[in-house]
Tab-separated table of C-alpha atoms in Angstrom:
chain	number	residue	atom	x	y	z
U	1	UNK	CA	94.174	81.594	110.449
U	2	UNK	CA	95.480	84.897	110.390
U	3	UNK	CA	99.132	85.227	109.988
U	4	UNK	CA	100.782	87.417	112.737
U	5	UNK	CA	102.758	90.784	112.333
U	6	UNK	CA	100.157	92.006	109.277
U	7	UNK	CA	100.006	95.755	109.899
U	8	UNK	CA	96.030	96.791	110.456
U	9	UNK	CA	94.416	98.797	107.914
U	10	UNK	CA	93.771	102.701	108.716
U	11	UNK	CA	90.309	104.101	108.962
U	12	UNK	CA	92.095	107.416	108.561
U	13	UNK	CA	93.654	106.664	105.324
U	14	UNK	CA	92.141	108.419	101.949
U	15	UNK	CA	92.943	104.276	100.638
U	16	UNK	CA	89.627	102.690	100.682
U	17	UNK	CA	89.780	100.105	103.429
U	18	UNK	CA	89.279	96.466	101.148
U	19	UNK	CA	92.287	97.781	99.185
U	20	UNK	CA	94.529	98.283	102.098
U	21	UNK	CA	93.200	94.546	103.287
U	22	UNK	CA	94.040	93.258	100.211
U	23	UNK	CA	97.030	94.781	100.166
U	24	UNK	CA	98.434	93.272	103.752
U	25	UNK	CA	96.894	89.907	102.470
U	26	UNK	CA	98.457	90.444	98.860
U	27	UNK	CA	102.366	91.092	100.617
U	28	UNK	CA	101.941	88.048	103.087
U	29	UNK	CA	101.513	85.842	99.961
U	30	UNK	CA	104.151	87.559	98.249
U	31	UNK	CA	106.643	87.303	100.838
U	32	UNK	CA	105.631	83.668	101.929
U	33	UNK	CA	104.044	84.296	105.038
U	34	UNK	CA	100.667	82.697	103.180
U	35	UNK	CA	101.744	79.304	102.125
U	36	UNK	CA	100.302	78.096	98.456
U	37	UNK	CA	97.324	76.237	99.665
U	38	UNK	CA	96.721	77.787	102.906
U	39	UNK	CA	93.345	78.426	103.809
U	40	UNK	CA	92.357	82.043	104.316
U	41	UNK	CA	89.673	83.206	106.702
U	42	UNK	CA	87.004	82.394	107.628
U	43	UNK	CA	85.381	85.928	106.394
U	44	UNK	CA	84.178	86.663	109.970
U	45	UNK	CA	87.234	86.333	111.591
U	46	UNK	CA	89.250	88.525	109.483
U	47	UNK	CA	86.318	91.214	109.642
U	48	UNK	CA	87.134	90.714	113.464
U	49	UNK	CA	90.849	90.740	113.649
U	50	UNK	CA	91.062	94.115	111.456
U	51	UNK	CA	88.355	95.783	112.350
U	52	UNK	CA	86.276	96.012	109.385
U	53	UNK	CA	83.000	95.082	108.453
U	54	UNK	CA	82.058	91.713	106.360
U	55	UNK	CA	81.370	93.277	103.128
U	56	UNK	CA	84.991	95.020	103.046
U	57	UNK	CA	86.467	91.892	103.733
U	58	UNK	CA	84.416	90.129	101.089
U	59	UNK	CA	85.370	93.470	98.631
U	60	UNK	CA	89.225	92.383	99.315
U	61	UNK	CA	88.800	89.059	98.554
U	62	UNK	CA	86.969	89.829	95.420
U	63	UNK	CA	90.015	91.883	94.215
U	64	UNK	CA	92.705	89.203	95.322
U	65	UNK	CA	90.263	86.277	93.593
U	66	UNK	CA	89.803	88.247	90.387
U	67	UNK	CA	94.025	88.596	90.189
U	68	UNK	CA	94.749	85.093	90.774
U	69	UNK	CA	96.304	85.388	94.564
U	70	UNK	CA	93.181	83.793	96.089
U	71	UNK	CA	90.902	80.546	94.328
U	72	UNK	CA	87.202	80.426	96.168
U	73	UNK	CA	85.928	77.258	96.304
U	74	UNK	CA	82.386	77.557	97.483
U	75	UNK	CA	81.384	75.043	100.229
U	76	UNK	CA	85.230	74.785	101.427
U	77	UNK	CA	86.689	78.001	101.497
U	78	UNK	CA	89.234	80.249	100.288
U	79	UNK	CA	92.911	79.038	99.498
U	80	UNK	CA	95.909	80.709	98.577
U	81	UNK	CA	96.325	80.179	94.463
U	82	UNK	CA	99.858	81.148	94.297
U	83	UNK	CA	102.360	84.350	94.352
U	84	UNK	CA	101.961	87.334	93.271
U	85	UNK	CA	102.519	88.232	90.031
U	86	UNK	CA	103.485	91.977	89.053
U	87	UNK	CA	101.041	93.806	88.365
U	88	UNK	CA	101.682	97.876	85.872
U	89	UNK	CA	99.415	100.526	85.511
U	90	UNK	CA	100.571	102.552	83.076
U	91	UNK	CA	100.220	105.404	80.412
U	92	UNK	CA	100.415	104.257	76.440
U	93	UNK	CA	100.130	107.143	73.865
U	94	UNK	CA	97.719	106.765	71.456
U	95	UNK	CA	97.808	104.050	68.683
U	96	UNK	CA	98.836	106.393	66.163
U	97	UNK	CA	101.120	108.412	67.828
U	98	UNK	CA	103.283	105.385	68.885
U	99	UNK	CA	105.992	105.957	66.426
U	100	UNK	CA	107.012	109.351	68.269
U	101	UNK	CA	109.131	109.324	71.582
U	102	UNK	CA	108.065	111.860	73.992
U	103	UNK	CA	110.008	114.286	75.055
U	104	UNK	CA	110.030	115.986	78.565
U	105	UNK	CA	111.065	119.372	80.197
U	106	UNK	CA	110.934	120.864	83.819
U	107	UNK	CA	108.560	124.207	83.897
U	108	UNK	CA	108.989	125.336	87.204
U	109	UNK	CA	110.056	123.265	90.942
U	110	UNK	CA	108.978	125.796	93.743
U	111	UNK	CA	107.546	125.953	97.058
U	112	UNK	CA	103.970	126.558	97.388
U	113	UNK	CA	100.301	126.150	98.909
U	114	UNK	CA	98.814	123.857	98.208
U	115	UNK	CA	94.945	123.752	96.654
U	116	UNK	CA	92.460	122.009	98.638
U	117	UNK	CA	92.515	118.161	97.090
U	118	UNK	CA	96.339	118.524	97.693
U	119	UNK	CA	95.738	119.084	101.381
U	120	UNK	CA	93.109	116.675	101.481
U	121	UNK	CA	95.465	113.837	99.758
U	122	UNK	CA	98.481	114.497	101.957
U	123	UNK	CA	96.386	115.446	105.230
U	124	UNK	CA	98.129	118.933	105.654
U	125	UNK	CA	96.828	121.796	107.471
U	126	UNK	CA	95.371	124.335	106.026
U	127	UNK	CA	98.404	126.725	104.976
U	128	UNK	CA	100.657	123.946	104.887
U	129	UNK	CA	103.279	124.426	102.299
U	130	UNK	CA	104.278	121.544	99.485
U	131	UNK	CA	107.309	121.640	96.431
U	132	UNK	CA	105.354	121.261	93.694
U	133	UNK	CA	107.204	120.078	90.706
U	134	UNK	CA	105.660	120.623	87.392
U	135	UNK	CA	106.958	119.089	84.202
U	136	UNK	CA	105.923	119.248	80.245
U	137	UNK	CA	105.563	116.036	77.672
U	138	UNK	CA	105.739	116.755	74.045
U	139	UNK	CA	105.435	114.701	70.757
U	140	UNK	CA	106.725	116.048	67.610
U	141	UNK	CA	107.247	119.633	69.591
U	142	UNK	CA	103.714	119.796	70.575
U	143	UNK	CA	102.664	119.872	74.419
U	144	UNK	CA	100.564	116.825	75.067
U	145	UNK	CA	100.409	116.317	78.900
U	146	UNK	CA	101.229	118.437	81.970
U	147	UNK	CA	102.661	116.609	85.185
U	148	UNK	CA	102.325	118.023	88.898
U	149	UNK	CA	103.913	116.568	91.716
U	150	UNK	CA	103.345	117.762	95.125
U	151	UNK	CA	105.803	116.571	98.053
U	152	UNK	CA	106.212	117.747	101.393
U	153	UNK	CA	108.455	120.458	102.125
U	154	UNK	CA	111.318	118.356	103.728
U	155	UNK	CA	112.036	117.097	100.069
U	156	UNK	CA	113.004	119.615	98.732
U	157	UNK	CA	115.013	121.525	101.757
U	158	UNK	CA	118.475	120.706	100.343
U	159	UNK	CA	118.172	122.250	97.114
U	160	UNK	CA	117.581	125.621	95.645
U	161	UNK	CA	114.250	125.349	93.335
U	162	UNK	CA	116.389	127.097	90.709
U	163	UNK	CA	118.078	123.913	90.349
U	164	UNK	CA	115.653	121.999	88.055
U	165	UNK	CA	117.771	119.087	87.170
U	166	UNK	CA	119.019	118.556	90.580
U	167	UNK	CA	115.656	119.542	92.237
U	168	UNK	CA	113.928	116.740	90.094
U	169	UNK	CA	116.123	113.844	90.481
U	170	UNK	CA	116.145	114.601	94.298
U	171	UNK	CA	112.355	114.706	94.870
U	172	UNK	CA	111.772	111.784	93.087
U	173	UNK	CA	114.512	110.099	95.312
U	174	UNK	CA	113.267	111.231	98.198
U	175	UNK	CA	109.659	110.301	97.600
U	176	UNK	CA	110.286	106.825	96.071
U	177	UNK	CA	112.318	105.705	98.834
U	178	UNK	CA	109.335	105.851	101.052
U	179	UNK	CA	106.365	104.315	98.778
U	180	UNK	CA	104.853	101.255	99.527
U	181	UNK	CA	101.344	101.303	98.022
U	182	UNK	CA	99.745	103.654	95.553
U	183	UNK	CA	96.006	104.732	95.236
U	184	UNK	CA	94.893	105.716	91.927
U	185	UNK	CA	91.811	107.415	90.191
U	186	UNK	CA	90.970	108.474	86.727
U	187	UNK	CA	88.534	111.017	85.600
U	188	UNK	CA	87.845	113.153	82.579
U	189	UNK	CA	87.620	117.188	82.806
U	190	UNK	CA	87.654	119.865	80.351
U	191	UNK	CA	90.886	121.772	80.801
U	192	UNK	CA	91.228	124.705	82.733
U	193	UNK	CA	92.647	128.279	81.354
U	194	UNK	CA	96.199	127.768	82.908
U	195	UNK	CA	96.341	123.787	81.586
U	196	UNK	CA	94.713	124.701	78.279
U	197	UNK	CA	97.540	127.898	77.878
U	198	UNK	CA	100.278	124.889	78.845
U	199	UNK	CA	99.142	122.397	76.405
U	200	UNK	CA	97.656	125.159	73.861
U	201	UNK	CA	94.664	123.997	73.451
U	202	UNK	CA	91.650	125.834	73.767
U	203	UNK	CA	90.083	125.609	77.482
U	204	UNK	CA	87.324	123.163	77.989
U	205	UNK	CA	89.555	120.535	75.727
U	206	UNK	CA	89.078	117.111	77.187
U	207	UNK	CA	91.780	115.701	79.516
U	208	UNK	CA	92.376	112.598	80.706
U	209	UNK	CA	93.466	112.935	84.617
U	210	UNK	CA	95.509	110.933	86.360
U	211	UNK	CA	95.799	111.669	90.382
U	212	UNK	CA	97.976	109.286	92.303
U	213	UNK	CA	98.567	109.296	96.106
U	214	UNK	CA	101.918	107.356	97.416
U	215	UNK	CA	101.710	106.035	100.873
U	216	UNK	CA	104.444	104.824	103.077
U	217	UNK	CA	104.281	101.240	104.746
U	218	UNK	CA	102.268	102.527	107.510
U	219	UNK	CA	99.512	103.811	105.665
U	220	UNK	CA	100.979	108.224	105.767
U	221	UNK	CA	101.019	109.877	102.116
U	222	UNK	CA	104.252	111.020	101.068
U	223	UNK	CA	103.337	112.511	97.280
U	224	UNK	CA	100.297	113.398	95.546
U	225	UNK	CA	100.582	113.857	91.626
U	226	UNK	CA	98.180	114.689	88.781
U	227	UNK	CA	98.899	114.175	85.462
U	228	UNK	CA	96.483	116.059	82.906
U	229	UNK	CA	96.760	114.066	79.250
U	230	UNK	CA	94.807	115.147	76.209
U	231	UNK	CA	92.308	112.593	75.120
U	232	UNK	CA	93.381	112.725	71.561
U	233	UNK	CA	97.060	111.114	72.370
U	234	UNK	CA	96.747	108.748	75.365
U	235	UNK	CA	94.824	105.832	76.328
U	236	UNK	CA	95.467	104.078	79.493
U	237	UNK	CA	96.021	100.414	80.459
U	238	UNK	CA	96.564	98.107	83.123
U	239	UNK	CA	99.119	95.495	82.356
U	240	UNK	CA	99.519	92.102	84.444
């Protein structure tokens, strides 16, 4: 049966709706409210109680059974396998770049408008205004990546955007104190003329491009970023 007190998912949210299922099933486990053992479903009933359709609910468990939180037996059902263990997405450099550290700078943190996937992401109105924060990687003094990160307004309010140190430290405070769930999607682009001036590279060199939304417990964005990588230095993996 289902637990009580799991949040329902949000047809309004950019988060696809089997992640956000699998999410609320995912944190019951983890905090205990899913015993090891405990048969979930049936499939109808959850489709029922939040409001989705079958296949999403199937698409959830699919994720949960393929990270080792659910076991599907067919002909009896599906069980809880266990806890949750951690689960990193993250950004390697390339194999033979390793040996460098990166090195990071602040280019600019200032008030602005936003371009249209911003809005989109964070569900502003059009003229809304966002800080965006933009900061520089390098190896061996050569630009390699370009990070943007767009908060709402209110995190930046008690700072002066001249202040890059402070102004950094205090968005990512702000923003990281409200994130409960992260959506994330990759994609490869040709750089534009102001990324390919950053990074010096001619434009049309290929970029790796990270954009991650941050949502709060309820389901509301609270950041957007997008992180443009050349494809010669990075490679990306997902670490369980």
């Amino acid at each position: 049966m289902l637990t009580p007190g799991l949040l329902p998912v949000d047809a309004a949210s950019p988060v696809p709706l089997y992640h956000q299922l699998a999410e609320r099933i995912r944190t019951a486990v983890q905090s205990g409210s899913f015993q090891e053992g405990s048969i979930i479903g049936p499939e109808l009933r959850l489709a029922k109680d939040f409001h989705v359709s079958l296949n999403t609910v199937r698409r959830a468990m699919e994720i949960l059974s393929s990270e080792g939180v659910l076991l599907r037996k067919p002909g009896l059902g599906t069980f809880v396998a266990g806890k949750v263990s951690s689960r990193a997405f993250r950004v390697v450099r390339h194999i033979e770049q390793r040996a460098n550290q990166p090195a990071h700078s602040v280019v600019s943190v200032r008030e602005t408008v936003p371009d249209r996937i911003v809005e989109e992401r964070l569900r502003l109105t059009s003229g809304g205004r966002v800080w965006c924060m933009v900061r520089l990687e390098m190896i061996s003094d050569r630009p390699t990546a370009i990070f943007e990160d767009y908060n709402f307004s209110e995190a930046g309010s008690h700072y002066p955007s001249s202040s890059y140190e402070d102004g950094t430290e205090a968005m990512l405070v702000y923003v990281q104190g409200k994130v409960s769930v992260a959506s994330h999607e990759i994609k490869a682009v040709g750089a534009n003329v102001g990324i390919a001036q950053a990074l010096k590279v001619d434009a049309g060199a290929p970029l790796i491009v990270l954009e991650r939304t941050v949502f709060d417990e309820i389901g509301n964005p609270v950041g957007f970023g997008r992180y443009s990588f050349l494809a010669s230095h990075y490679e990306f993996e997902v670490t369980f």
